[in-house]
Amino acid sequence: MDAKNGRDRIVPMAESLINRCRAYSKQMHLLSSPSDFYFPGRTSGTHISHTSTYKRYREYLWRAGIPHTGHGPRIHDLRHTFCVQRFKIWALAGNDLNNLMPYLSAYLGHADFRGTEYYLRLTADLYPEIISKLDYAHGYIIPERSCSLSEERI
């Protein structure tokens, strides 16, 4: 509720995550009401702070032996990684990314495709073999020009 851009949305989760959330709820929300924050802050009626979340994330990175350089990894990098991997999986499976982009865009809570297109460009930079595969499969749609525009006018 009241997620990115003030929107409410349903987010699909893996069964293993659902089970962990249920266990967390049983432990943390025995006396909570449905309007209470899922991750409560120290003060009643508040959510966990961004600073606390970031510190906890850094602690998890340290425990996992993942260095934090000050430039990353950041919590938001998990979102980037998810999107790039999703595009990679779809492209390598031969799926039409243009048809699937609206689903990913809605999942991410984007108001339009511009935010999601960023991840498509990022995918192209990281995985040029995907672009080659897409060019091979769809390159005929817009044929290359055999002469320049100035030559054509003559």
Short mmCIF file of C-alpha atoms in Angstrom, two decimals:
data_model
loop_
_atom_site.label_atom_id
_atom_site.label_comp_id
_atom_site.label_asym_id
_atom_site.label_seq_id
_atom_site.Cartn_x
_atom_site.Cartn_y
_atom_site.Cartn_z
CA MET A 1 0.00 0.00 0.00
CA ASP A 2 1.11 3.51 -0.84
CA ALA A 3 4.23 2.26 -2.63
CA LYS A 4 6.24 4.02 -5.34
CA ASN A 5 4.45 7.07 -6.76
CA GLY A 6 1.79 6.70 -4.04
CA ARG A 7 0.33 3.62 -5.75
CA ASP A 8 -0.99 0.44 -4.25
CA ARG A 9 -0.10 -2.77 -6.03
CA ILE A 10 0.05 -6.50 -5.56
CA VAL A 11 3.54 -7.94 -5.86
CA PRO A 12 3.92 -11.66 -6.62
CA MET A 13 6.28 -13.49 -4.29
CA ALA A 14 7.93 -16.87 -4.26
CA GLU A 15 6.41 -19.45 -1.92
CA SER A 16 9.59 -19.44 0.19
CA LEU A 17 9.31 -15.68 0.72
CA ILE A 18 5.61 -15.98 1.58
CA ASN A 19 6.49 -18.54 4.25
CA ARG A 20 9.18 -16.27 5.71
CA CYS A 21 6.75 -13.32 5.75
CA ARG A 22 4.13 -15.43 7.53
CA ALA A 23 6.66 -16.43 10.19
CA TYR A 24 7.74 -12.78 10.57
CA SER A 25 4.09 -11.68 10.87
CA LYS A 26 3.36 -14.24 13.58
CA GLN A 27 6.31 -12.96 15.57
CA MET A 28 6.05 -9.21 14.91
CA HIS A 29 2.35 -8.55 14.38
CA LEU A 30 0.47 -10.42 17.10
CA LEU A 31 -1.33 -7.25 18.21
CA SER A 32 -1.12 -5.22 15.00
CA SER A 33 -4.00 -3.85 13.00
CA PRO A 34 -4.16 -4.14 9.19
CA SER A 35 -3.24 -0.46 8.84
CA ASP A 36 0.03 -0.82 10.79
CA PHE A 37 3.30 -0.78 8.88
CA TYR A 38 4.67 -4.21 8.05
CA PHE A 39 8.17 -3.08 9.05
CA PRO A 40 7.43 -0.79 12.00
CA GLY A 41 9.71 1.96 13.23
CA ARG A 42 10.75 2.58 16.80
CA THR A 43 7.95 5.09 17.28
CA SER A 44 4.37 3.85 17.17
CA GLY A 45 2.67 4.51 13.83
CA THR A 46 5.91 4.92 11.86
CA HIS A 47 7.74 2.65 9.46
CA ILE A 48 11.34 1.58 9.68
CA SER A 49 13.61 4.44 8.65
CA HIS A 50 15.66 4.50 5.46
CA THR A 51 18.78 4.83 7.61
CA SER A 52 17.95 1.70 9.64
CA THR A 53 17.16 -0.23 6.46
CA TYR A 54 20.45 0.83 4.87
CA LYS A 55 22.46 -0.07 7.98
CA ARG A 56 20.83 -3.50 8.12
CA TYR A 57 21.58 -4.01 4.40
CA ARG A 58 25.23 -3.09 4.95
CA GLU A 59 25.36 -5.58 7.81
CA TYR A 60 24.00 -8.33 5.53
CA LEU A 61 26.60 -7.47 2.88
CA TRP A 62 29.37 -7.65 5.47
CA ARG A 63 28.13 -11.04 6.76
CA ALA A 64 28.05 -12.36 3.19
CA GLY A 65 31.59 -11.13 2.51
CA ILE A 66 30.44 -8.63 -0.13
CA PRO A 67 32.47 -5.42 -0.06
CA HIS A 68 30.65 -2.09 0.04
CA THR A 69 32.65 0.63 -1.69
CA GLY A 70 30.48 3.66 -0.97
CA HIS A 71 29.21 3.43 -4.56
CA GLY A 72 27.45 0.14 -4.07
CA PRO A 73 26.00 -2.27 -3.91
CA ARG A 74 22.98 -0.26 -2.83
CA ILE A 75 19.52 -1.55 -1.94
CA HIS A 76 18.20 -0.08 -5.19
CA ASP A 77 20.77 -2.16 -7.09
CA LEU A 78 18.65 -5.22 -6.25
CA ARG A 79 15.87 -3.68 -8.35
CA HIS A 80 18.26 -2.97 -11.22
CA THR A 81 19.63 -6.50 -11.09
CA PHE A 82 16.14 -7.99 -11.12
CA CYS A 83 15.12 -5.97 -14.20
CA VAL A 84 18.27 -6.65 -16.17
CA GLN A 85 18.10 -10.37 -15.38
CA ARG A 86 14.42 -10.51 -16.34
CA PHE A 87 15.15 -8.86 -19.71
CA LYS A 88 18.08 -11.21 -20.24
CA ILE A 89 15.99 -14.31 -19.50
CA TRP A 90 13.20 -13.13 -21.79
CA ALA A 91 15.53 -12.17 -24.64
CA LEU A 92 17.53 -15.38 -24.53
CA ALA A 93 14.27 -17.35 -24.51
CA GLY A 94 13.28 -15.55 -27.71
CA ASN A 95 10.40 -13.64 -26.13
CA ASP A 96 9.27 -10.30 -27.55
CA LEU A 97 10.53 -7.68 -25.07
CA ASN A 98 8.09 -5.06 -26.39
CA ASN A 99 5.15 -7.29 -25.46
CA LEU A 100 6.54 -8.09 -22.02
CA MET A 101 7.69 -4.58 -21.08
CA PRO A 102 4.20 -3.45 -19.93
CA TYR A 103 4.12 -6.30 -17.40
CA LEU A 104 7.52 -5.40 -16.00
CA SER A 105 6.61 -1.72 -16.00
CA ALA A 106 3.43 -2.39 -13.99
CA TYR A 107 5.33 -4.70 -11.62
CA LEU A 108 7.86 -1.95 -10.95
CA GLY A 109 5.16 0.66 -10.42
CA HIS A 110 6.26 2.85 -13.31
CA ALA A 111 3.69 5.35 -14.55
CA ASP A 112 4.86 4.82 -18.14
CA PHE A 113 7.50 2.95 -20.14
CA ARG A 114 10.24 5.57 -19.88
CA GLY A 115 11.45 4.28 -16.52
CA THR A 116 11.44 0.70 -17.73
CA GLU A 117 13.25 1.53 -20.99
CA TYR A 118 16.26 2.52 -18.89
CA TYR A 119 16.66 -1.12 -17.88
CA LEU A 120 16.39 -2.23 -21.49
CA ARG A 121 19.27 0.10 -22.41
CA LEU A 122 21.25 -1.16 -19.42
CA THR A 123 20.64 -4.74 -20.56
CA ALA A 124 21.88 -3.89 -24.06
CA ASP A 125 25.09 -2.42 -22.64
CA LEU A 126 25.76 -5.40 -20.37
CA TYR A 127 24.70 -8.18 -22.74
CA PRO A 128 25.52 -7.28 -26.35
CA GLU A 129 24.78 -10.89 -27.38
CA ILE A 130 21.11 -10.19 -26.62
CA ILE A 131 21.13 -7.29 -29.07
CA SER A 132 22.79 -9.50 -31.68
CA LYS A 133 20.10 -12.14 -31.17
CA LEU A 134 17.32 -9.55 -31.44
CA ASP A 135 18.89 -8.06 -34.57
CA TYR A 136 19.06 -11.50 -36.13
CA ALA A 137 15.44 -12.25 -35.25
CA HIS A 138 13.93 -8.83 -36.02
CA GLY A 139 16.51 -6.90 -38.04
CA TYR A 140 14.53 -7.27 -41.23
CA ILE A 141 11.65 -5.15 -39.88
CA ILE A 142 13.44 -1.88 -40.64
CA PRO A 143 15.80 -2.49 -43.57
CA GLU A 144 19.09 -0.67 -43.90
CA ARG A 145 19.26 2.14 -46.45
CA SER A 146 21.53 1.55 -49.42
CA CYS A 147 22.23 5.28 -49.92
CA SER A 148 22.29 8.43 -47.83
CA LEU A 149 19.38 10.87 -47.75
CA SER A 150 21.34 13.43 -49.77
CA GLU A 151 22.05 10.87 -52.51
CA GLU A 152 18.39 9.87 -52.58
CA ARG A 153 17.24 13.45 -53.30
CA ILE A 154 19.42 13.72 -56.41
#
